[in-house]
Amino acid sequence: SHVERVPTAVGVLDMSRLNQKLARFAPIRPRATESAKPTLDAEELEECHEAFNLFDTDGNGFIDAKELRAACRALGFVVKSTEVVQMLRFVGKEDEGTVTFEDFVKIVTPKIKSRDETEEIMKIFELFDEDGSGEITFRNLKRVAVELGENLTDEEMQEMIDEADRNRTGAINKKEFLKIMKKRGENPLDDLDSDEDD
């Protein structure tokens, strides 16, 4: 039977047999679906509380649009003025122009969870980029395939690189890798089949 090759954690390896093997090396938390909203852990909530309180200078439990933008920046997110309007609309506060701590948490939770996902994806990238060049080369891909016991031909591995290499440098850079991983959906490793061969 035909096995589909798609961009994945290994930069586009035939993932049908790598699911469990990759999961051992770089477990990724699945992104929350609409039915299961993402939640923050205690440390992330504390980080939000500190950012909110930093700009709630009068202690009334509210921050305005300008302070919301600054609080987001304190968490490491660069937010444009137009995005602030969308954030206020997201929590139904576009008319008031102020948000509570609860609103703030609702606004920044997806950003924080996205940041976590990006960090996890970059850890996977580093597993491939053992020489620290900032790219996954054919040699890097071949090394990982061998370590994982994959019997791929040089031609198959080169096709994988070519498919992911959008800027045609002959290697996969961090931006290309991140794009591939995020394009995969909920959890890049969930799309993989079992280890059975047909």
Coordinates of C-alpha atoms in Angstrom, one line a residue:
S1 CA 0.0 0.0 0.0
H2 CA 1.0 3.6 -0.5
V3 CA 2.3 5.4 2.6
E4 CA 1.7 9.2 2.5
R5 CA 4.7 11.4 3.3
V6 CA 3.8 14.7 4.9
P7 CA 5.8 17.3 6.8
T8 CA 6.2 16.4 10.5
A9 CA 8.5 16.5 13.5
V10 CA 11.3 14.8 11.6
G11 CA 11.0 17.4 8.9
V12 CA 9.0 15.2 6.6
L13 CA 10.0 11.6 7.3
D14 CA 7.6 8.8 6.6
M15 CA 5.9 9.2 10.0
S16 CA 3.7 6.0 9.9
R17 CA 6.4 4.1 11.8
L18 CA 8.0 6.9 13.9
N19 CA 5.1 7.8 16.2
Q20 CA 6.2 6.1 19.4
K21 CA 9.9 6.5 18.6
L22 CA 9.6 10.3 18.2
A23 CA 7.2 10.7 21.2
R24 CA 10.0 9.3 23.4
F25 CA 12.5 11.9 22.2
A26 CA 10.2 15.0 22.2
P27 CA 6.8 14.7 23.7
I28 CA 4.5 17.5 22.7
R29 CA 1.5 18.4 24.6
P30 CA -1.5 18.4 22.3
R31 CA -3.1 21.8 21.7
A32 CA -6.4 22.2 23.3
T33 CA -9.5 21.7 21.1
E34 CA -12.5 24.0 21.2
S35 CA -14.2 21.6 23.6
A36 CA -11.3 21.5 26.0
K37 CA -10.2 25.1 26.5
P38 CA -6.5 25.6 27.4
T39 CA -5.8 26.3 31.0
L40 CA -2.7 27.8 32.7
D41 CA -0.7 26.0 35.4
A42 CA 0.0 27.7 38.7
E43 CA 3.3 29.2 37.5
E44 CA 1.8 30.7 34.4
L45 CA -1.1 32.1 36.4
E46 CA 1.3 33.7 38.8
E47 CA 3.2 35.2 35.8
C48 CA -0.1 36.7 34.6
H49 CA -1.0 38.0 38.0
E50 CA 2.4 39.8 38.3
A51 CA 2.0 41.4 34.8
F52 CA -1.5 42.5 35.6
N53 CA -0.7 43.9 39.0
L54 CA 2.3 45.8 37.5
F55 CA -0.1 47.9 35.5
D56 CA -3.1 47.9 37.9
T57 CA -1.3 50.7 39.8
D58 CA -4.4 51.9 41.8
G59 CA -5.3 48.3 42.7
N60 CA -8.9 48.6 41.5
G61 CA -8.8 45.3 39.6
F62 CA -8.9 46.8 36.2
I63 CA -6.4 47.8 33.5
D64 CA -7.2 49.9 30.5
A65 CA -6.3 49.3 26.8
K66 CA -2.9 51.0 27.0
E67 CA -2.1 49.0 30.2
L68 CA -3.3 45.8 28.6
R69 CA -0.9 46.3 25.8
A70 CA 2.0 46.9 28.3
A71 CA 1.0 43.9 30.4
C72 CA 1.1 41.7 27.3
R73 CA 4.5 43.1 26.5
A74 CA 5.6 42.3 30.1
L75 CA 4.7 38.7 29.3
G76 CA 6.9 38.8 26.2
F77 CA 4.2 39.4 23.6
V78 CA 4.5 42.3 21.2
V79 CA 0.9 43.5 20.6
K80 CA -0.2 46.1 18.1
S81 CA -2.9 48.7 18.9
T82 CA -5.3 47.0 16.5
E83 CA -4.8 43.7 18.3
V84 CA -5.7 45.4 21.6
V85 CA -9.1 46.3 20.1
Q86 CA -9.6 42.7 19.1
M87 CA -8.6 41.5 22.6
L88 CA -11.2 43.8 24.2
R89 CA -13.8 42.5 21.7
F90 CA -12.8 38.9 22.5
V91 CA -13.8 39.4 26.1
G92 CA -16.8 41.7 25.3
K93 CA -15.2 44.8 26.8
E94 CA -14.7 46.9 23.7
D95 CA -17.1 49.5 25.0
E96 CA -15.7 49.8 28.5
G97 CA -12.1 49.7 27.4
T98 CA -10.9 48.0 30.6
V99 CA -10.4 44.4 31.6
T100 CA -10.4 42.5 34.8
F101 CA -7.7 39.9 35.8
E102 CA -10.1 37.1 34.7
D103 CA -10.5 38.8 31.3
F104 CA -6.7 39.3 31.1
V105 CA -6.1 35.5 31.7
K106 CA -8.7 34.7 29.1
I107 CA -6.9 36.9 26.6
V108 CA -3.4 35.8 27.2
T109 CA -4.0 32.0 27.7
P110 CA -3.9 31.2 24.0
K111 CA -0.8 33.3 23.6
I112 CA 1.0 31.6 26.5
K113 CA 0.0 28.1 25.3
S114 CA 1.2 28.9 21.8
R115 CA 4.5 30.1 23.2
D116 CA 4.8 26.7 25.0
E117 CA 4.1 24.8 21.8
T118 CA 6.7 26.8 19.9
E119 CA 9.3 26.0 22.6
E120 CA 8.5 22.3 22.3
I121 CA 8.8 22.4 18.6
M122 CA 12.2 24.1 18.8
K123 CA 13.4 21.4 21.2
I124 CA 12.5 18.8 18.5
F125 CA 14.4 21.0 15.9
E126 CA 17.5 21.0 18.2
L127 CA 17.4 17.2 18.3
F128 CA 17.9 17.2 14.5
D129 CA 20.3 20.2 14.4
E130 CA 23.0 18.5 16.5
D131 CA 25.7 20.7 14.9
G132 CA 23.9 23.9 15.9
S133 CA 23.9 25.3 12.4
G134 CA 20.3 26.5 12.6
E135 CA 19.3 24.1 9.8
I136 CA 18.3 20.5 9.4
T137 CA 20.5 19.2 6.7
F138 CA 20.4 15.9 4.7
R139 CA 23.1 14.6 7.0
N140 CA 21.1 15.6 10.2
L141 CA 18.0 13.9 8.8
K142 CA 19.9 10.7 7.8
R143 CA 21.5 10.5 11.3
V144 CA 18.1 10.7 13.0
A145 CA 16.5 8.2 10.6
V146 CA 19.4 5.7 11.4
E147 CA 19.1 6.3 15.1
L148 CA 15.4 5.6 14.9
G149 CA 15.9 2.5 12.8
E150 CA 14.2 3.9 9.7
N151 CA 15.2 2.3 6.4
L152 CA 14.8 5.2 4.1
T153 CA 16.7 5.7 0.9
D154 CA 18.9 8.8 0.3
E155 CA 16.4 9.7 -2.4
E156 CA 13.4 9.5 0.0
M157 CA 15.2 11.7 2.6
Q158 CA 16.2 14.2 -0.1
E159 CA 12.6 14.4 -1.2
M160 CA 11.6 15.2 2.4
I161 CA 14.1 18.0 2.7
D162 CA 13.0 19.4 -0.7
E163 CA 9.3 19.4 0.3
A164 CA 10.0 21.3 3.5
D165 CA 12.7 23.6 2.1
R166 CA 10.6 26.6 1.0
N167 CA 13.5 29.0 0.4
R168 CA 15.5 26.4 -1.6
T169 CA 18.7 26.4 0.5
G170 CA 19.0 22.6 0.5
A171 CA 18.1 22.5 4.3
I172 CA 15.2 23.2 6.6
N173 CA 15.6 26.3 8.7
K174 CA 13.8 27.0 12.0
K175 CA 11.1 29.1 10.4
E176 CA 10.3 26.4 7.9
F177 CA 10.3 23.7 10.5
L178 CA 8.0 25.7 12.8
K179 CA 5.6 26.3 9.9
I180 CA 5.5 22.6 9.0
M181 CA 4.9 21.6 12.6
K182 CA 2.1 24.1 13.3
K183 CA 0.5 23.3 10.0
R184 CA 0.1 19.7 11.1
G185 CA -2.8 20.6 13.4
E186 CA -3.7 19.6 16.9
N187 CA -0.6 17.6 17.7
P188 CA 2.0 16.7 15.0
L189 CA 2.5 13.2 16.5
D190 CA -1.3 12.5 16.7
D191 CA -1.5 12.3 12.9
L192 CA 0.8 9.4 12.8
D193 CA -0.4 5.9 12.3
S194 CA 0.6 2.8 14.3
D195 CA 3.8 1.0 13.8
E196 CA 2.2 -1.6 11.5
D197 CA 3.4 -2.1 8.0
D198 CA 1.1 -3.3 5.2

